């Protein structure tokens, strides 16, 4: 018997998940994607058997080509596919706004679409990251209202979060343990059985709220760890010590896993999951809680691009260039190395900080194709991006930047300054080419 699975939202999570499920015997998968201006092209692209991602995604290109050729994966914009689905996975974006409130427009819209079309016996699984309490208080309510059915009786409902990151989409889905929370043990078991077909690691079964919480807690935990490293980087800069050496020494102790400081923390998850956690407890909890520790971590991590701008200004001053007259080339617009993903990239905050100081900003990235966060073009040729520039500011550790030719770049630049946001180079090397060098955590402000 064929199981018909619909995956709503063809993004970083929905695509690899749909492709992996489509590779399972007996699973027929449909990706549901709006034909929007920004993402509509993905429908035809995927149906032609091609991955829409520019960065490295080991295994994904071949997998998509294979399952599309075999006919077990197709993508459509027709929501009526929901009427004939045995399983529906929700993989839509859940961003937060400037006040840190989750923007659930997409989640609400697809919940209504599901509620209007769902058949008895269907299993609905929320994979999108949500504030704890959302699956039951929002998704379940909407589906029940629209359909007149009851979750756990007429249809099954679960929350099962992903742990993917760009560059490891397939690897993480297959190899990392999965947490599944069901509205009833039966709903959970159905979801566990499905994931067990694609996940090699353990698939844990729990309740929905515990599963929602573990997702946001694990990312808030990572954010706090990075914030600690960032704060220590600022301390070390001030004292003239290399924080990376300190980290190596600290990490000699078992179970001390000090994280890595840098130009900022981006991505779809870390910058917002703390706020989802806060929203969940205040919206659905018995008492209001104002989480101080994790909110402070957010503040520290958000400061890092601003600090990058100060390091840039300082290096320029040393070379006699006023920041308002400078052209600064940012190396790396993606938030993660060797990826084309720009979601909440620290580069965005750095551009803003620099432009406030009157800087002309030039962007370089070897992978990023779509950048709709400002009027800037992205230059792909490094020599062109460096021409007449007063400063190179490295934000993302793309492999293309690991072996820069400073002699050649220096000749193209107007002023030789380099600000290293990811500990890629040693100060001595830059000095050899007459560059003024600043770096997060080891070569701080000189004034
Ligand atoms: N970063 C640092 N220092 C570090 C680690 C990361 O500054 O020590 C920065 C990175 O440069 C990046 C940001 O933090 O800008 C996020 O990096 P990340 O490695 O956490 O990558 P994400 O956000 O794509 O993925 C994380 C993953 N978490 C990990 O533990 C590696 C992934 O497992 C989660 O599934 C994902 O968040 C998610 O979907 O929540």
XYZ file of C-alpha atoms in Angstrom, residues 32-224:
193
model
C 3.613 21.865 -1.592
C 5.055 25.283 -2.325
C 3.439 28.664 -2.960
C 4.335 30.147 -6.326
C 5.578 33.335 -4.630
C 7.863 35.873 -6.261
C 10.750 34.826 -4.047
C 10.394 31.043 -3.960
C 8.055 30.084 -6.814
C 10.936 29.191 -9.144
C 11.791 26.291 -6.846
C 8.702 24.364 -8.017
C 9.893 23.947 -11.602
C 13.504 23.637 -10.539
C 12.732 20.719 -8.220
C 10.384 19.083 -10.707
C 13.284 19.139 -13.171
C 15.193 17.050 -10.611
C 17.481 19.859 -9.447
C 18.350 21.140 -5.972
C 17.801 24.879 -5.514
C 20.706 25.315 -3.053
C 23.977 26.914 -4.160
C 26.251 25.851 -1.291
C 27.610 22.345 -0.632
C 24.907 19.834 0.228
C 26.502 16.396 0.080
C 24.122 13.749 -1.243
C 21.207 16.076 -1.926
C 21.642 16.706 -5.685
C 21.836 12.982 -6.494
C 18.949 12.165 -4.158
C 16.600 14.755 -5.683
C 17.539 13.708 -9.226
C 16.863 10.055 -8.350
C 13.511 10.430 -6.586
C 12.155 12.880 -9.176
C 13.226 10.527 -12.014
C 11.601 7.577 -10.251
C 8.397 9.605 -9.814
C 8.186 9.383 -6.028
C 8.720 13.144 -5.519
C 6.892 15.927 -7.246
C 6.236 19.529 -6.252
C 3.025 21.459 -6.719
C 1.284 24.674 -5.711
C -2.120 22.958 -5.695
C -3.338 22.816 -2.070
C -5.972 20.231 -2.960
C -3.246 17.615 -2.708
C -4.016 17.869 1.037
C -7.340 16.099 0.379
C -5.556 12.918 -0.572
C -2.701 12.914 1.938
C -2.174 10.207 4.527
C 0.546 12.276 6.209
C 1.053 16.051 6.140
C 4.310 17.641 7.300
C 4.404 21.376 8.041
C 7.769 22.953 7.214
C 6.975 26.639 6.837
C 9.068 29.536 8.140
C 8.293 30.907 11.594
C 10.298 34.147 11.886
C 10.043 36.662 14.729
C 9.471 40.393 14.224
C 11.493 43.323 15.618
C 9.671 42.962 18.947
C 10.610 39.277 19.044
C 7.026 38.146 18.488
C 6.624 35.067 16.277
C 5.148 35.720 12.860
C 2.781 32.839 12.343
C 1.032 34.014 9.144
C 2.324 31.039 7.137
C 1.632 28.569 9.937
C -1.926 29.890 10.341
C -2.540 29.877 6.594
C -1.405 26.281 6.087
C -3.280 25.129 9.205
C -6.463 26.559 7.651
C -5.691 24.927 4.309
C -5.194 21.621 6.085
C -8.358 22.070 8.198
C -10.419 22.707 5.060
C -9.196 19.581 3.298
C -8.041 17.005 5.840
C -9.489 13.494 5.658
C -10.163 11.269 8.646
C -7.124 9.276 9.728
C -4.500 11.707 8.431
C -1.364 12.302 10.488
C -0.286 15.969 10.708
C 3.270 16.645 11.885
C 4.618 20.123 12.684
C 8.344 20.268 11.892
C 8.660 24.069 11.912
C 10.244 25.475 15.053
C 7.527 27.071 17.172
C 7.076 28.631 20.592
C 6.315 25.898 23.143
C 2.539 25.425 23.200
C 1.917 26.470 19.594
C 1.137 23.069 18.077
C -1.788 22.543 20.424
C -2.916 26.130 20.975
C -2.711 27.272 17.381
C -2.297 24.509 14.788
C -4.563 21.979 16.478
C -7.246 24.575 17.236
C -7.355 25.870 13.669
C -7.473 22.406 12.095
C -10.220 21.320 14.504
C -12.261 24.482 13.917
C -12.010 24.275 10.147
C -12.598 20.547 9.859
C -14.968 19.882 12.751
C -12.751 16.931 13.650
C -10.886 16.127 16.864
C -7.140 15.705 17.128
C -6.154 12.355 18.564
C -9.514 10.865 17.563
C -10.301 11.764 13.958
C -6.807 12.721 12.932
C -3.360 12.338 14.465
C -1.119 15.240 15.428
C 2.575 15.413 16.348
C 5.463 17.829 16.661
C 8.827 16.547 15.450
C 11.579 19.086 15.106
C 14.539 18.888 12.778
C 18.190 19.530 13.549
C 19.394 20.465 10.101
C 21.950 23.081 9.193
C 23.081 24.211 5.756
C 25.889 22.003 4.450
C 24.645 19.015 6.458
C 20.971 18.833 5.515
C 20.893 15.147 4.590
C 23.546 14.073 7.068
C 21.765 15.607 10.061
C 18.339 14.201 9.228
C 19.731 10.690 8.845
C 22.279 10.648 11.644
C 21.034 12.837 14.496
C 18.549 11.548 17.067
C 15.019 12.725 16.472
C 12.463 13.843 19.047
C 8.803 13.240 18.348
C 5.928 14.430 20.518
C 2.440 13.108 19.893
C -0.947 14.443 21.010
C -1.626 10.827 21.976
C 0.784 7.877 22.216
C -0.808 6.558 19.001
C -0.111 9.824 17.123
C 3.471 9.812 18.417
C 3.953 6.183 17.436
C 2.754 6.813 13.873
C 5.244 9.658 13.500
C 8.046 7.600 15.082
C 7.361 4.754 12.632
C 7.618 7.161 9.704
C 10.856 8.828 10.878
C 12.397 5.462 11.679
C 12.348 4.757 7.935
C 14.804 7.617 7.279
C 16.606 8.212 10.607
C 19.433 5.861 11.588
C 19.814 7.309 15.117
C 17.335 6.953 17.969
C 13.840 8.369 17.492
C 12.544 9.403 20.935
C 8.848 9.579 21.682
C 7.489 12.118 24.162
C 4.596 14.577 24.444
C 4.207 17.614 22.189
C 5.120 20.297 24.747
C 8.290 18.515 25.862
C 9.356 18.131 22.241
C 8.655 21.802 21.468
C 10.595 22.857 24.547
C 13.642 20.702 23.851
C 13.981 22.338 20.441
C 14.000 25.893 21.738
C 16.037 24.988 24.833
C 18.805 23.318 22.830
C 19.218 26.357 20.625
C 19.011 28.856 23.505
C 21.717 26.776 25.200
C 23.964 27.075 22.140
C 23.298 30.805 21.926
C 24.280 31.280 25.579
